Coordinates of C-alpha atoms in Angstrom, one line a residue:
X1 CA 12.2 -13.1 -1.7
X2 CA 13.9 -16.5 -1.3
X3 CA 17.6 -16.9 -1.7
X4 CA 17.1 -19.9 -4.0
X5 CA 14.6 -18.0 -6.3
X6 CA 15.5 -14.3 -6.1
X7 CA 16.1 -13.5 -9.7
X8 CA 12.5 -12.4 -10.5
X9 CA 12.4 -10.0 -7.6
X10 CA 15.4 -7.8 -8.8
X11 CA 15.7 -5.3 -11.6
X12 CA 17.0 -7.1 -14.7
X13 CA 19.9 -4.6 -15.2
X14 CA 21.0 -4.8 -11.6
X15 CA 20.7 -8.6 -11.7
X16 CA 22.9 -8.8 -14.8
X17 CA 25.6 -6.6 -13.2
X18 CA 25.4 -8.7 -10.1
X19 CA 25.8 -11.9 -12.0
X20 CA 28.8 -10.5 -13.8
X21 CA 30.4 -9.6 -10.5
X22 CA 29.7 -13.1 -9.2
X23 CA 31.0 -14.9 -12.3
X24 CA 34.2 -12.8 -12.2
X25 CA 34.9 -13.9 -8.7
X26 CA 34.4 -10.5 -7.0
X27 CA 32.7 -12.0 -4.0
X28 CA 35.9 -12.6 -2.0
X29 CA 34.7 -13.6 1.5
X30 CA 31.7 -15.2 3.1
X31 CA 31.4 -15.3 6.9
X32 CA 28.6 -16.8 9.0
X33 CA 28.2 -14.2 11.8
X34 CA 25.4 -15.9 13.7
X35 CA 22.5 -18.2 13.1
X36 CA 21.8 -17.7 9.3
X37 CA 23.3 -14.2 9.2
X38 CA 26.1 -13.8 6.6
X39 CA 28.6 -11.1 5.9
X40 CA 30.0 -11.1 2.3
X41 CA 32.8 -8.9 0.9
X42 CA 32.3 -7.8 -2.8
X43 CA 34.9 -6.0 -4.8
X44 CA 33.5 -3.1 -6.9
X45 CA 35.0 0.3 -7.4
X46 CA 36.1 -0.5 -3.8
X47 CA 35.4 -3.3 -1.3
X48 CA 31.8 -3.3 -0.1
X49 CA 30.2 -5.3 2.7
X50 CA 26.9 -7.0 2.2
X51 CA 24.9 -8.4 5.2
X52 CA 22.2 -11.0 4.6
X53 CA 19.9 -12.6 7.2
X54 CA 17.9 -15.7 6.2
X55 CA 15.2 -17.7 7.9
X56 CA 15.1 -21.5 8.0
X57 CA 13.3 -21.7 4.7
X58 CA 15.8 -19.5 2.9
X59 CA 13.7 -16.3 2.8
X60 CA 15.7 -13.1 3.0
X61 CA 14.7 -11.4 6.2
X62 CA 17.0 -8.4 5.8
X63 CA 19.7 -7.4 3.4
X64 CA 22.0 -4.3 3.1
X65 CA 25.1 -3.0 1.4
X66 CA 27.3 -0.1 2.5
X67 CA 27.7 1.2 -1.0
X68 CA 26.2 4.6 -2.0
X69 CA 23.6 3.1 -4.5
X70 CA 20.1 4.4 -3.7
X71 CA 18.1 3.9 -6.9
X72 CA 16.4 0.7 -5.9
X73 CA 16.0 -1.8 -3.1
X74 CA 18.8 -4.1 -4.2
X75 CA 22.2 -3.1 -5.6
X76 CA 24.6 -5.1 -7.9
X77 CA 26.8 -6.0 -4.9
X78 CA 23.8 -7.6 -3.1
X79 CA 22.8 -9.4 -6.3
X80 CA 26.3 -10.8 -6.6
X81 CA 26.2 -11.9 -2.9
X82 CA 22.9 -13.6 -3.5
X83 CA 24.3 -15.6 -6.4
X84 CA 27.3 -16.6 -4.3
X85 CA 25.3 -17.5 -1.2
X86 CA 22.7 -19.4 -3.1
X87 CA 25.4 -21.4 -4.9
X88 CA 27.1 -22.3 -1.6
X89 CA 23.9 -23.3 0.2
X90 CA 22.8 -25.4 -2.7
X91 CA 26.1 -27.3 -2.7
X92 CA 25.9 -27.8 1.0
X93 CA 22.3 -29.2 0.7
X94 CA 23.4 -31.6 -2.1
X95 CA 26.4 -32.9 -0.2
X96 CA 24.3 -33.3 3.0
X97 CA 21.7 -35.4 1.1
X98 CA 24.1 -37.5 -0.9
X99 CA 24.5 -40.9 0.5
X100 CA 28.0 -41.3 1.9
X101 CA 28.9 -37.8 0.8
X102 CA 31.0 -35.5 2.8
X103 CA 29.5 -32.1 3.7
X104 CA 31.3 -29.0 2.7
X105 CA 33.0 -27.5 5.8
X106 CA 30.8 -25.1 7.6
X107 CA 31.5 -21.4 7.3
X108 CA 33.2 -20.1 10.4
X109 CA 30.8 -19.0 13.1
X110 CA 32.2 -15.9 14.8
X111 CA 30.7 -16.6 18.2
X112 CA 32.4 -20.0 18.3
X113 CA 35.7 -18.6 17.3
X114 CA 35.6 -15.8 19.9
X115 CA 34.5 -18.3 22.6
X116 CA 37.7 -20.2 21.9
X117 CA 40.1 -17.3 22.2
X118 CA 42.2 -16.5 25.2
X119 CA 41.4 -13.3 27.2
X120 CA 44.6 -11.6 26.0
X121 CA 43.8 -12.3 22.4
X122 CA 40.2 -11.0 22.9
X123 CA 41.6 -7.8 24.5
X124 CA 44.0 -7.2 21.6
X125 CA 41.2 -7.9 19.1
X126 CA 38.8 -5.4 20.7
X127 CA 41.5 -2.7 21.1
X128 CA 42.4 -3.1 17.4
X129 CA 38.8 -2.9 16.3
X130 CA 37.9 0.0 18.7
X131 CA 40.9 1.9 17.3
X132 CA 39.3 1.8 13.9
X133 CA 35.7 2.3 15.0
X134 CA 34.8 5.2 17.4
X135 CA 31.3 3.9 17.8
X136 CA 32.6 0.5 19.1
X137 CA 35.0 2.3 21.4
X138 CA 32.2 4.4 22.9
X139 CA 29.9 1.4 23.2
X140 CA 32.5 -0.5 25.2
X141 CA 32.9 2.5 27.5
X142 CA 29.2 3.0 28.0
X143 CA 28.5 -0.7 28.7
X144 CA 31.5 -1.6 30.9
X145 CA 33.1 1.5 32.4
X146 CA 30.6 3.2 34.7
X147 CA 31.8 6.6 35.8
X148 CA 29.7 9.3 37.5
X149 CA 26.4 10.3 35.9
X150 CA 27.9 13.3 34.0
X151 CA 30.6 11.1 32.4
X152 CA 28.1 8.3 31.5
X153 CA 25.8 10.8 29.8
X154 CA 28.6 12.4 27.8
X155 CA 29.9 9.0 26.7
X156 CA 26.4 8.0 25.5
X157 CA 26.1 11.2 23.6
X158 CA 29.5 10.5 21.9
X159 CA 28.3 6.9 21.1
X160 CA 25.2 8.3 19.4
X161 CA 27.2 10.8 17.3
X162 CA 29.9 8.2 16.4
X163 CA 27.1 5.9 15.3
X164 CA 25.5 8.6 13.2
X165 CA 28.9 9.5 11.6
X166 CA 29.2 6.0 10.2
X167 CA 26.2 6.5 8.0
X168 CA 26.4 10.2 7.0
X169 CA 27.8 10.7 3.6
X170 CA 30.0 13.4 2.2
X171 CA 26.9 15.4 1.3
X172 CA 25.8 15.4 5.0
X173 CA 22.9 13.0 4.5
X174 CA 22.1 9.4 5.2
X175 CA 21.0 7.8 1.9
X176 CA 17.8 5.9 1.3
X177 CA 19.8 2.6 1.0
X178 CA 21.6 3.2 4.3
X179 CA 18.6 4.4 6.2
X180 CA 17.2 1.0 7.3
X181 CA 20.5 -0.1 8.7
X182 CA 21.0 3.3 10.3
X183 CA 17.5 3.0 12.0
X184 CA 18.3 -0.5 13.1
X185 CA 21.5 0.5 14.8
X186 CA 19.8 3.5 16.4
X187 CA 17.1 1.3 17.8
X188 CA 19.8 -0.8 19.4
X189 CA 21.1 2.4 21.1
X190 CA 17.6 3.2 22.3
X191 CA 17.3 -0.2 23.8
X192 CA 20.7 0.2 25.5
X193 CA 19.5 3.6 26.9
X194 CA 16.1 2.4 28.1
X195 CA 17.5 -0.7 29.9
X196 CA 19.9 1.2 32.2
X197 CA 19.2 0.1 35.7
X198 CA 19.6 3.7 36.9
X199 CA 16.2 5.2 36.0
X200 CA 17.5 8.7 36.1
X201 CA 20.4 7.8 33.8
X202 CA 18.0 5.9 31.5
X203 CA 15.7 9.0 31.2
X204 CA 18.7 11.2 30.5
X205 CA 20.1 8.9 27.8
X206 CA 16.7 8.7 26.1
X207 CA 16.4 12.5 26.1
X208 CA 19.8 12.9 24.5
X209 CA 18.7 10.2 22.0
X210 CA 15.4 12.0 21.3
X211 CA 17.2 15.3 20.4
X212 CA 19.5 13.5 18.0
X213 CA 16.6 11.6 16.3
X214 CA 14.7 14.8 15.9
X215 CA 17.7 16.3 14.1
X216 CA 17.8 13.1 11.9
X217 CA 14.5 14.1 10.3
X218 CA 16.5 16.7 8.4
X219 CA 19.3 14.6 7.0
X220 CA 18.0 11.0 6.6
X221 CA 16.3 10.1 3.3
X222 CA 13.4 8.3 4.9
X223 CA 10.3 8.1 2.7
X224 CA 9.0 5.1 4.8
X225 CA 8.7 7.2 8.0
X226 CA 11.1 5.0 10.1
X227 CA 12.6 8.1 11.8
X228 CA 9.2 9.3 12.8
X229 CA 8.4 5.9 14.2
X230 CA 11.7 5.9 16.1
X231 CA 10.9 9.3 17.5
X232 CA 7.5 8.0 18.7
X233 CA 9.1 4.9 20.2
X234 CA 11.6 7.0 22.1
X235 CA 8.9 9.0 23.7
X236 CA 7.0 5.9 24.6
X237 CA 10.1 4.4 26.3
X238 CA 10.5 7.7 28.2
X239 CA 6.9 7.5 29.4
X240 CA 7.4 3.9 30.5
X241 CA 10.6 4.9 32.5
X242 CA 8.8 7.8 34.1
X243 CA 6.0 5.5 35.2
X244 CA 8.6 3.2 36.6
X245 CA 10.0 5.9 38.9
X246 CA 7.4 5.5 41.7
X247 CA 9.9 3.9 44.0
X248 CA 12.6 6.5 43.5
X249 CA 13.2 9.1 46.2
X250 CA 11.5 12.4 46.0
X251 CA 14.8 14.2 45.3
X252 CA 15.6 11.8 42.4
X253 CA 12.1 12.4 41.0
X254 CA 12.5 16.1 41.4
X255 CA 15.7 16.1 39.4
X256 CA 14.2 14.0 36.7
X257 CA 11.1 16.2 36.5
X258 CA 13.1 19.4 36.4
X259 CA 15.4 18.1 33.7
X260 CA 12.5 16.9 31.5
X261 CA 10.7 20.2 31.9
X262 CA 13.8 22.2 31.0
X263 CA 14.4 19.8 28.0
X264 CA 10.8 20.3 26.8
X265 CA 11.5 24.1 26.5
X266 CA 14.5 23.5 24.2
X267 CA 14.4 25.4 20.9
X268 CA 14.3 22.2 18.8
X269 CA 10.7 21.5 20.0
X270 CA 9.4 24.7 18.4
X271 CA 9.9 22.9 15.1
X272 CA 8.4 19.7 16.5
X273 CA 5.6 20.9 18.8
X274 CA 3.8 17.6 18.7
X275 CA 6.9 15.9 20.3
X276 CA 7.3 18.8 22.8
X277 CA 3.7 18.2 23.9
X278 CA 4.5 14.5 24.2
X279 CA 7.5 15.3 26.4
X280 CA 5.3 17.4 28.6
X281 CA 3.1 14.4 28.9
X282 CA 6.1 12.4 30.2
X283 CA 6.6 15.2 32.8
X284 CA 3.0 14.8 33.9
X285 CA 3.9 11.3 35.2
X286 CA 5.5 13.2 38.2
X287 CA 2.4 15.4 38.8
X288 CA 1.2 13.2 41.6
X289 CA 3.4 15.4 43.7
X290 CA 1.4 18.7 44.1
X291 CA 4.6 20.8 44.0
X292 CA 5.6 19.3 40.6
X293 CA 2.1 19.6 39.3
X294 CA 2.0 23.3 40.2
X295 CA 5.3 23.8 38.5
X296 CA 4.1 22.0 35.4
X297 CA 0.8 23.9 35.3
X298 CA 2.6 27.2 35.5
X299 CA 4.9 26.1 32.7
X300 CA 2.0 25.1 30.4
X301 CA 0.1 28.3 31.2
X302 CA 3.2 30.4 30.3
X303 CA 3.5 28.5 27.0
X304 CA -0.2 29.2 26.3
X305 CA 0.2 32.9 27.1
X306 CA 3.3 33.2 24.9
X307 CA 1.6 31.3 22.0
X308 CA -1.4 33.6 22.2
X309 CA 0.8 36.7 22.1
X310 CA 2.5 35.3 19.0
X311 CA -0.3 35.7 16.5
X312 CA 1.7 33.8 13.8
X313 CA 1.4 30.5 15.8
X314 CA -1.4 28.1 14.8
X315 CA -4.3 28.2 17.4
X316 CA -4.2 24.4 17.3
X317 CA -1.0 24.5 19.4
X318 CA -2.9 26.5 22.1
X319 CA -5.8 24.1 21.9
X320 CA -3.4 21.1 22.2
X321 CA -1.7 22.7 25.3
X322 CA -5.1 23.3 26.9
X323 CA -6.0 19.7 26.2
X324 CA -2.8 18.5 27.9
X325 CA -3.6 20.8 30.8
X326 CA -7.1 19.3 31.0
X327 CA -5.9 15.7 30.8
X328 CA -3.5 16.2 33.7
X329 CA -6.1 18.2 35.7
X330 CA -8.6 15.3 35.4
X331 CA -6.0 13.0 37.1
X332 CA -4.9 15.3 39.9
X333 CA -7.4 18.2 40.5
X334 CA -10.9 18.4 42.0
X335 CA -13.8 18.2 39.5
X336 CA -14.7 21.9 39.8
X337 CA -11.1 22.9 38.8
X338 CA -11.3 20.7 35.7
X339 CA -14.7 22.0 34.8
X340 CA -13.4 25.6 35.0
X341 CA -10.7 24.8 32.4
X342 CA -13.3 23.5 30.0
X343 CA -15.8 26.4 30.5
X344 CA -13.0 29.0 30.1
X345 CA -12.1 27.6 26.7
X346 CA -15.3 27.1 24.9
X347 CA -14.0 28.9 21.8
X348 CA -12.1 25.7 21.0
X349 CA -14.2 22.9 19.4
X350 CA -12.7 20.2 21.7
X351 CA -13.8 22.0 24.9
X352 CA -17.2 23.1 23.6
X353 CA -18.0 19.5 22.5
X354 CA -16.8 18.2 25.9
X355 CA -18.9 20.6 27.8
X356 CA -22.0 20.0 25.7
X357 CA -21.7 16.2 26.3
X358 CA -21.4 16.9 30.0
X359 CA -24.6 19.0 29.9
X360 CA -26.3 16.2 28.1
X361 CA -25.3 13.7 30.8
X362 CA -26.6 16.1 33.4
X363 CA -29.9 16.6 31.5
X364 CA -29.3 20.3 31.1
X365 CA -30.7 20.2 27.6
X366 CA -31.6 23.9 27.1
X367 CA -28.0 24.9 27.8
X368 CA -26.7 22.1 25.5
X369 CA -28.8 23.4 22.7
X370 CA -27.7 27.0 23.3
X371 CA -24.0 26.1 23.2
X372 CA -24.5 23.9 20.1
X373 CA -26.3 26.7 18.2
X374 CA -23.6 29.2 19.3
X375 CA -21.0 26.8 17.9
X376 CA -22.9 26.6 14.6
X377 CA -22.8 30.4 14.3
X378 CA -19.2 30.7 15.2
X379 CA -18.0 27.8 12.9
X380 CA -20.3 28.4 10.0
X381 CA -17.3 28.5 7.6
X382 CA -16.3 24.9 8.7
X383 CA -19.0 22.4 7.6
X384 CA -17.4 19.5 9.5
X385 CA -17.8 21.4 12.8
X386 CA -21.3 22.6 11.9
X387 CA -22.3 19.0 11.4
X388 CA -20.8 18.2 14.8
X389 CA -22.8 20.9 16.6
X390 CA -26.0 19.9 14.8
X391 CA -25.6 16.3 15.8
X392 CA -25.1 17.3 19.5
X393 CA -28.1 19.6 19.3
X394 CA -30.2 16.8 17.9
X395 CA -29.1 14.6 20.9
X396 CA -30.6 17.3 23.1
X397 CA -33.8 17.5 21.0
X398 CA -34.4 13.8 21.4
X399 CA -34.9 14.4 25.1
X400 CA -37.1 17.5 24.7
X401 CA -40.7 17.9 23.6
X402 CA -39.7 19.6 20.4
X403 CA -41.1 17.4 17.6
X404 CA -41.1 20.1 14.9
X405 CA -37.5 21.2 15.7
X406 CA -36.4 17.5 15.5
X407 CA -38.1 17.1 12.1
X408 CA -36.4 20.2 10.7
X409 CA -33.0 19.4 12.1
X410 CA -33.1 15.7 11.1
X411 CA -33.9 16.8 7.5
X412 CA -31.0 19.2 7.6
X413 CA -28.7 16.4 8.7
X414 CA -29.9 14.0 6.0
X415 CA -29.5 16.8 3.4
X416 CA -25.9 17.3 4.5
X417 CA -25.2 13.6 3.9
X418 CA -25.9 12.2 7.4
X419 CA -28.2 9.4 6.1
X420 CA -28.2 7.7 9.5
X421 CA -30.9 10.1 10.6
X422 CA -33.3 9.3 7.8
X423 CA -35.4 6.6 9.4
X424 CA -35.9 8.6 12.5
X425 CA -36.8 11.7 10.3
X426 CA -39.3 9.6 8.4
X427 CA -41.0 8.3 11.5
X428 CA -41.3 11.8 13.0
X429 CA -42.7 13.2 9.7
X430 CA -45.7 10.9 9.8
X431 CA -48.5 12.1 7.4
X432 CA -46.2 14.9 6.0
X433 CA -43.6 12.4 4.9
X434 CA -44.7 12.2 1.2
X435 CA -44.2 15.9 0.5
X436 CA -41.1 16.1 2.7
X437 CA -39.6 13.2 0.8
X438 CA -40.1 14.8 -2.6
X439 CA -38.5 18.1 -1.3
X440 CA -35.6 16.3 0.2
X441 CA -35.0 14.2 -2.9
X442 CA -35.0 17.2 -5.1
X443 CA -32.6 19.1 -2.8
X444 CA -30.2 16.1 -2.8
X445 CA -30.3 16.0 -6.6
X446 CA -29.5 19.7 -6.9
X447 CA -26.7 19.6 -4.4
X448 CA -24.9 16.6 -5.9
X449 CA -21.5 15.7 -4.4
X450 CA -19.9 12.3 -3.6
X451 CA -21.1 12.5 0.0
X452 CA -24.6 13.6 -0.8
X453 CA -24.8 11.2 -3.8
X454 CA -24.4 8.3 -1.4
X455 CA -27.2 9.7 0.8
X456 CA -29.4 10.3 -2.3
X457 CA -29.0 6.7 -3.5
X458 CA -29.5 5.3 0.0
X459 CA -32.8 7.3 0.1
X460 CA -33.9 5.9 -3.3
X461 CA -33.1 2.3 -2.2
X462 CA -34.9 2.7 1.1
X463 CA -38.1 3.9 -0.5
X464 CA -37.7 1.6 -3.5
X465 CA -38.0 4.6 -5.8
X466 CA -37.4 2.6 -9.0
X467 CA -38.3 5.4 -11.5
X468 CA -35.7 7.7 -9.9
X469 CA -33.1 4.9 -9.7
X470 CA -33.6 4.2 -13.4
X471 CA -33.2 7.9 -14.2
X472 CA -29.9 7.8 -12.3
X473 CA -28.7 4.7 -14.2
X474 CA -29.5 6.3 -17.5
X475 CA -27.4 9.3 -16.4
X476 CA -24.6 7.2 -15.0
X477 CA -24.5 3.8 -16.9
X478 CA -21.7 2.4 -14.8
X479 CA -24.3 2.0 -12.0
X480 CA -26.2 -0.6 -14.0
X481 CA -24.3 -3.4 -12.4
X482 CA -25.3 -2.2 -9.0
X483 CA -29.0 -1.7 -9.7
X484 CA -29.8 -4.1 -12.5
X485 CA -31.3 -6.8 -10.3
X486 CA -33.6 -4.3 -8.6
X487 CA -34.7 -2.6 -11.9
X488 CA -35.0 -5.7 -14.2
X489 CA -38.6 -6.4 -13.5
X490 CA -39.9 -3.0 -14.5
X491 CA -37.3 -1.9 -17.1
X492 CA -36.3 -5.4 -18.5
X493 CA -35.1 -4.7 -22.1
X494 CA -33.8 -1.3 -21.4
X495 CA -31.7 -2.4 -18.4
X496 CA -30.3 -5.4 -20.3
X497 CA -29.3 -3.1 -23.2
X498 CA -27.6 -0.7 -20.9
X499 CA -25.8 -3.6 -19.3
X500 CA -24.6 -4.9 -22.6
X501 CA -23.4 -1.5 -23.7
X502 CA -21.5 -1.2 -20.5
X503 CA -19.7 -4.5 -21.1
X504 CA -18.9 -3.7 -24.7
X505 CA -17.4 -0.3 -23.6
X506 CA -15.3 -2.1 -20.9
X507 CA -14.0 -4.6 -23.5
X508 CA -13.0 -1.8 -25.9
X509 CA -10.9 -0.2 -23.0
X510 CA -9.2 -3.5 -22.0
X511 CA -5.6 -4.2 -22.9
X512 CA -4.3 -7.0 -20.6
X513 CA -5.4 -10.1 -18.8
X514 CA -6.4 -8.3 -15.6
X515 CA -8.7 -6.1 -17.7
X516 CA -10.1 -9.1 -19.4
X517 CA -10.9 -10.8 -16.1
X518 CA -12.9 -7.8 -15.1
X519 CA -14.9 -7.9 -18.3
X520 CA -15.6 -11.6 -17.7
X521 CA -16.8 -10.7 -14.1
X522 CA -19.2 -8.2 -15.6
X523 CA -20.4 -11.0 -18.1
X524 CA -21.0 -13.3 -15.1
X525 CA -23.3 -10.6 -13.6
X526 CA -25.0 -10.0 -16.9
X527 CA -25.9 -13.7 -17.2
X528 CA -27.9 -13.4 -13.9
X529 CA -30.0 -10.6 -15.4
X530 CA -30.2 -11.5 -19.1
X531 CA -29.9 -15.3 -19.1
X532 CA -27.6 -17.8 -20.8
X533 CA -28.8 -17.3 -24.3
X534 CA -28.2 -13.5 -24.3
X535 CA -24.9 -14.2 -22.6
X536 CA -23.7 -16.5 -25.4
X537 CA -24.8 -14.0 -28.0
X538 CA -22.8 -11.3 -26.3
X539 CA -19.8 -13.6 -26.0
X540 CA -20.1 -14.2 -29.7
X541 CA -19.9 -10.5 -30.4
X542 CA -16.8 -10.2 -28.3
X543 CA -15.1 -13.2 -30.0
X544 CA -15.8 -11.7 -33.4
X545 CA -14.4 -8.3 -32.4
X546 CA -11.4 -9.4 -30.3
X547 CA -10.5 -12.9 -31.7
X548 CA -6.8 -12.0 -32.0
X549 CA -6.4 -11.3 -28.3
X550 CA -5.4 -14.7 -27.1
X551 CA -5.6 -13.8 -23.4
X552 CA -9.1 -12.4 -23.8
X553 CA -10.2 -15.5 -25.7
X554 CA -8.7 -17.7 -22.9
X555 CA -10.7 -15.8 -20.2
X556 CA -13.9 -16.0 -22.2
X557 CA -13.5 -19.8 -22.6
X558 CA -13.6 -20.1 -18.8
X559 CA -17.1 -18.7 -18.6
X560 CA -19.9 -21.2 -18.1

């Protein structure tokens, strides 16, 4: 949206109210805060503040208002601000271009004004502002008054809470309209936390921030998922900080590790186990120290034991914990220890698949087949997993002298929609292919689903089975556009008639220019099959039937 042409991008009712506010002179103040960032005051039921940032071409990069409106992306106060800002900028442009004209005085730039103030005046200004804004007061203390670590952490927590309180309404929530500005300001706090020179302090600040952001999932109206993204970004920053702690003393690393491990056990992570697992992953950055790794391993094994005792917990949590344990073990343990973790947990698909692939690499094909078939039996109620075990079994069969077993399994895979195995199956079948093809084709027809239908059609195309393809088009006329070129030679008049019927039906269901363009696209394809004369005859029918639809007639006139 451009500030000079914004009207079409805003709801008409909101735009009208915004223009009324603008024309009534309710935009009372305009201040240039920084390069192309404006703060405007708008009087409504009370005074509201609108912030607008533009780029060099006048496009609105960001915009927000502190009013409670949350029914759309732009409120009437913003609309009024746009009218005022566009008018001022247009005047400035005209005056700047006018020969000999004098430019309108520039809006005051806050940075320039502050640079010109004496120290005493700045101190008084900051004290006055901080007295009205607790978040500003805490930000000054965090940035410029370093105490001991305990004080610094408490101040940062207060800063987070003061920032949150600015956006939480009387109902205890952050509204949809305020959410983007809330997230933006929280991101600034995260940057402040992560850039602390003291790595231990940075990690502690980020943990405090993580806990508050997790709570924010419950009270921020955030359909766009910005809070989730902020949570992920926080954990990524923590991981980066932990990786950067290699030069810290062992005692410093021990304190950070213990604090993170204790934090990961906090109750809040039972509601957010995916983030608790990620935090344990941050802990693993300290596992190059054997003592820390032993402590972490013991903690994860205790969590697994507790989760298995609690039958109400999803087994996926246990599998995720085991995957984390395996991931860390692969970095720090001998190979036999890692293999034992895998072999001890074959009931979980991830570990069974990992071990089968290891057996395949080691050419232990009989064992790979045995484990795959066992998986098929265990997971027979889960088709996706059954397919996975069959694919792994087939990989083993490829390396074994089991031609008949390969033929049978390849057929099963194709029949389940895995068309990628078809050519290999055909080659293996040899002289038996003809009868096997008819059996497979009939089975796919009887077990029709969207996945199997794609495999069925691919099969017909591969074998150029025109009779079966035509039967399919008769049953599903919408497919005529896809297969007309292939079927025209054998089924000429019939395929042209089906194509024409399809176009007439599409035309009868059309009601706007977009629909009419789609009909004309079908006509263009029809011409390639039926020729120009038949195309013109069909266009004549459409003109006679829909002559009063000006947009349709306009689109038809563009056809050549």
